């Protein structure tokens, strides 16, 4: 968030990647990432949520919306960070940052079948003129209907398929009690 122009140039020359976590930056008041300048310099910028302690919700759809809006404000340019670019930051650019772009990050034959289905038929996402724009600016995690990881269905009609939610909530409550007792 504090990079100067010469530092951006040097970092671009190094081939490094940046993981942008806008909601964490906002919560921690750590500054504003110059995403448009980083991208213009040729730096691969991925999108992240940071850890639960500095973000709370770990919601990638919310992160995409925040990144898109904040990126325009920081750049002072309504055309900075268009929806397609933000979606790429959340998908293929993240895979690139991890060195896994040959395996994940896009729907391509031979790659892992990691897919998130988002239901854009709710009133909050209507009307739909540009699905990518609707996903970035209007959809929320409540519109995620299905998730497949490496072809395995993990969320079906909004219900987890491999995790017992009641047990998870009980375990969470137990850990919360233990942590409160230690503080």
Short mmCIF file of C-alpha atoms in Angstrom, two decimals:
data_model
loop_
_atom_site.label_atom_id
_atom_site.label_comp_id
_atom_site.label_asym_id
_atom_site.label_seq_id
_atom_site.Cartn_x
_atom_site.Cartn_y
_atom_site.Cartn_z
CA UNK A 1 0.00 0.00 0.00
CA UNK A 2 2.98 2.31 0.38
CA UNK A 3 4.86 1.72 -2.87
CA UNK A 4 6.56 4.59 -4.67
CA UNK A 5 6.84 4.69 -8.48
CA UNK A 6 10.50 3.59 -8.48
CA UNK A 7 9.66 0.69 -6.17
CA UNK A 8 6.81 -0.38 -8.47
CA UNK A 9 9.19 -0.34 -11.44
CA UNK A 10 11.80 -2.38 -9.57
CA UNK A 11 9.22 -4.86 -8.37
CA UNK A 12 7.79 -5.24 -11.88
CA UNK A 13 11.29 -5.96 -13.18
CA UNK A 14 11.71 -8.65 -10.51
CA UNK A 15 8.71 -10.61 -11.79
CA UNK A 16 7.06 -10.56 -8.38
CA UNK A 17 3.34 -10.83 -7.70
CA UNK A 18 1.05 -8.82 -5.42
CA UNK A 19 -1.94 -10.23 -3.55
CA UNK A 20 -4.39 -7.39 -3.00
CA UNK A 21 -6.58 -7.68 0.12
CA UNK A 22 -8.66 -4.48 0.04
CA UNK A 23 -11.06 -5.22 2.90
CA UNK A 24 -8.19 -6.14 5.20
CA UNK A 25 -6.36 -2.95 4.18
CA UNK A 26 -9.51 -0.96 4.98
CA UNK A 27 -10.12 -2.68 8.32
CA UNK A 28 -6.52 -2.24 9.43
CA UNK A 29 -6.27 1.30 7.97
CA UNK A 30 -3.02 0.24 6.33
CA UNK A 31 -3.49 2.36 3.22
CA UNK A 32 -4.68 1.95 -0.33
CA UNK A 33 -3.04 -0.37 -2.81
CA UNK A 34 -2.30 1.38 -6.14
CA UNK A 35 -3.69 -1.58 -8.11
CA UNK A 36 -4.14 0.28 -11.41
CA UNK A 37 -0.51 1.47 -11.27
CA UNK A 38 0.73 -2.03 -10.44
CA UNK A 39 -1.20 -3.54 -13.35
CA UNK A 40 0.00 -0.80 -15.71
CA UNK A 41 3.57 -1.65 -14.69
CA UNK A 42 2.98 -5.28 -15.68
CA UNK A 43 2.77 -6.73 -12.18
CA UNK A 44 0.45 -9.71 -11.73
CA UNK A 45 -2.08 -8.69 -9.08
CA UNK A 46 -4.17 -11.41 -7.45
CA UNK A 47 -7.05 -10.91 -5.08
CA UNK A 48 -7.13 -12.29 -1.56
CA UNK A 49 -9.11 -11.99 1.64
CA UNK A 50 -6.18 -12.10 4.09
CA UNK A 51 -6.72 -14.01 7.33
CA UNK A 52 -9.87 -14.17 9.41
CA UNK A 53 -8.30 -11.94 12.08
CA UNK A 54 -7.94 -9.04 9.66
CA UNK A 55 -10.98 -9.57 7.45
CA UNK A 56 -13.61 -11.58 9.35
CA UNK A 57 -15.77 -12.85 6.49
CA UNK A 58 -13.29 -14.27 3.93
CA UNK A 59 -15.89 -13.49 1.23
CA UNK A 60 -14.24 -13.41 -2.21
CA UNK A 61 -17.33 -11.96 -3.90
CA UNK A 62 -17.37 -9.08 -1.41
CA UNK A 63 -13.62 -8.68 -1.92
CA UNK A 64 -14.11 -8.42 -5.68
CA UNK A 65 -16.70 -5.66 -5.30
CA UNK A 66 -14.53 -3.75 -2.82
CA UNK A 67 -11.46 -4.11 -5.06
CA UNK A 68 -13.33 -2.86 -8.12
CA UNK A 69 -14.84 0.16 -6.38
CA UNK A 70 -11.77 1.07 -4.34
CA UNK A 71 -9.51 0.65 -7.38
CA UNK A 72 -11.54 3.25 -9.27
CA UNK A 73 -11.45 5.65 -6.33
CA UNK A 74 -7.71 5.28 -5.73
CA UNK A 75 -6.93 5.70 -9.43
CA UNK A 76 -9.41 8.57 -9.80
CA UNK A 77 -10.58 6.84 -12.96
CA UNK A 78 -13.97 5.18 -13.54
CA UNK A 79 -12.38 2.86 -16.11
CA UNK A 80 -9.75 1.49 -13.73
CA UNK A 81 -10.22 -2.14 -12.69
CA UNK A 82 -13.14 -3.21 -14.89
CA UNK A 83 -15.18 -6.20 -13.73
CA UNK A 84 -13.41 -8.65 -16.07
CA UNK A 85 -10.03 -7.63 -14.71
CA UNK A 86 -11.21 -8.04 -11.11
CA UNK A 87 -12.58 -11.50 -11.90
CA UNK A 88 -9.20 -12.41 -13.40
CA UNK A 89 -7.51 -11.13 -10.23
CA UNK A 90 -9.69 -13.54 -8.23
CA UNK A 91 -9.07 -16.52 -10.51
CA UNK A 92 -6.23 -16.91 -13.01
CA UNK A 93 -4.04 -14.19 -11.48
CA UNK A 94 -4.19 -15.98 -8.13
CA UNK A 95 -3.15 -19.20 -9.84
CA UNK A 96 -0.25 -17.33 -11.50
CA UNK A 97 0.89 -15.92 -8.17
CA UNK A 98 1.02 -19.47 -6.81
CA UNK A 99 2.78 -20.81 -9.91
CA UNK A 100 -0.22 -23.06 -10.57
CA UNK A 101 -1.73 -21.45 -13.67
CA UNK A 102 -1.20 -24.68 -15.65
CA UNK A 103 -3.42 -26.56 -13.18
CA UNK A 104 -6.04 -24.13 -11.85
CA UNK A 105 -7.47 -20.66 -12.30
CA UNK A 106 -9.48 -21.07 -15.51
CA UNK A 107 -11.93 -23.51 -17.05
CA UNK A 108 -9.66 -25.23 -19.52
CA UNK A 109 -9.51 -28.92 -20.48
CA UNK A 110 -6.84 -30.67 -18.44
CA UNK A 111 -7.05 -28.31 -15.46
CA UNK A 112 -8.70 -29.14 -12.15
CA UNK A 113 -12.45 -28.67 -12.38
CA UNK A 114 -12.78 -25.93 -9.75
CA UNK A 115 -16.11 -24.22 -10.45
CA UNK A 116 -18.37 -21.88 -8.51
CA UNK A 117 -21.96 -21.51 -9.73
CA UNK A 118 -23.60 -18.20 -8.90
CA UNK A 119 -27.37 -17.82 -9.20
CA UNK A 120 -28.07 -14.45 -10.79
CA UNK A 121 -31.86 -14.94 -10.80
CA UNK A 122 -32.50 -13.27 -7.45
CA UNK A 123 -33.96 -9.78 -7.29
CA UNK A 124 -30.64 -8.39 -5.97
CA UNK A 125 -28.86 -9.28 -9.20
CA UNK A 126 -31.54 -8.27 -11.73
CA UNK A 127 -31.55 -7.21 -14.49
CA UNK A 128 -28.54 -9.02 -15.92
CA UNK A 129 -26.97 -7.30 -18.92
CA UNK A 130 -23.38 -8.40 -18.28
CA UNK A 131 -22.99 -11.51 -16.09
CA UNK A 132 -19.39 -10.71 -15.11
CA UNK A 133 -20.36 -7.19 -14.07
CA UNK A 134 -23.29 -8.56 -12.06
CA UNK A 135 -21.02 -11.06 -10.30
CA UNK A 136 -18.48 -8.39 -9.37
CA UNK A 137 -20.84 -5.54 -8.45
CA UNK A 138 -24.09 -7.21 -7.33
CA UNK A 139 -23.71 -10.85 -6.32
CA UNK A 140 -23.01 -11.88 -2.77
CA UNK A 141 -22.01 -15.14 -1.19
CA UNK A 142 -25.70 -15.92 -0.64
CA UNK A 143 -26.02 -16.33 -4.44
CA UNK A 144 -23.40 -19.11 -4.55
CA UNK A 145 -25.43 -22.23 -5.27
CA UNK A 146 -22.84 -24.90 -6.13
CA UNK A 147 -19.09 -25.36 -5.74
CA UNK A 148 -16.94 -28.08 -7.27
CA UNK A 149 -13.28 -28.54 -6.36
CA UNK A 150 -11.30 -30.77 -8.68
CA UNK A 151 -14.64 -32.01 -9.99
CA UNK A 152 -16.02 -32.95 -6.56
CA UNK A 153 -19.29 -31.30 -5.55
CA UNK A 154 -18.71 -29.63 -2.15
CA UNK A 155 -21.73 -27.28 -2.09
CA UNK A 156 -25.06 -28.31 -3.59
CA UNK A 157 -27.99 -25.87 -3.62
CA UNK A 158 -26.25 -23.91 -0.86
CA UNK A 159 -25.72 -26.95 1.37
CA UNK A 160 -22.29 -28.35 2.28
CA UNK A 161 -21.92 -31.94 1.08
CA UNK A 162 -18.96 -33.16 3.15
CA UNK A 163 -19.14 -31.13 6.34
CA UNK A 164 -21.62 -31.69 9.13
CA UNK A 165 -22.70 -28.12 9.90
CA UNK A 166 -24.07 -28.95 13.38
CA UNK A 167 -20.79 -30.58 14.38
CA UNK A 168 -18.79 -27.69 12.90
CA UNK A 169 -20.84 -25.16 14.89
CA UNK A 170 -20.38 -27.20 18.08
CA UNK A 171 -16.62 -27.38 17.50
CA UNK A 172 -16.52 -23.65 16.80
CA UNK A 173 -18.39 -22.91 20.02
CA UNK A 174 -16.03 -25.13 21.98
CA UNK A 175 -12.97 -23.35 20.61
CA UNK A 176 -14.56 -19.97 21.25
CA UNK A 177 -15.07 -20.94 24.90
CA UNK A 178 -11.45 -22.13 25.20
CA UNK A 179 -10.11 -18.93 23.67
CA UNK A 180 -12.25 -16.74 25.92
CA UNK A 181 -11.02 -18.60 28.99
CA UNK A 182 -7.41 -17.88 28.02
CA UNK A 183 -7.89 -14.16 27.52
#
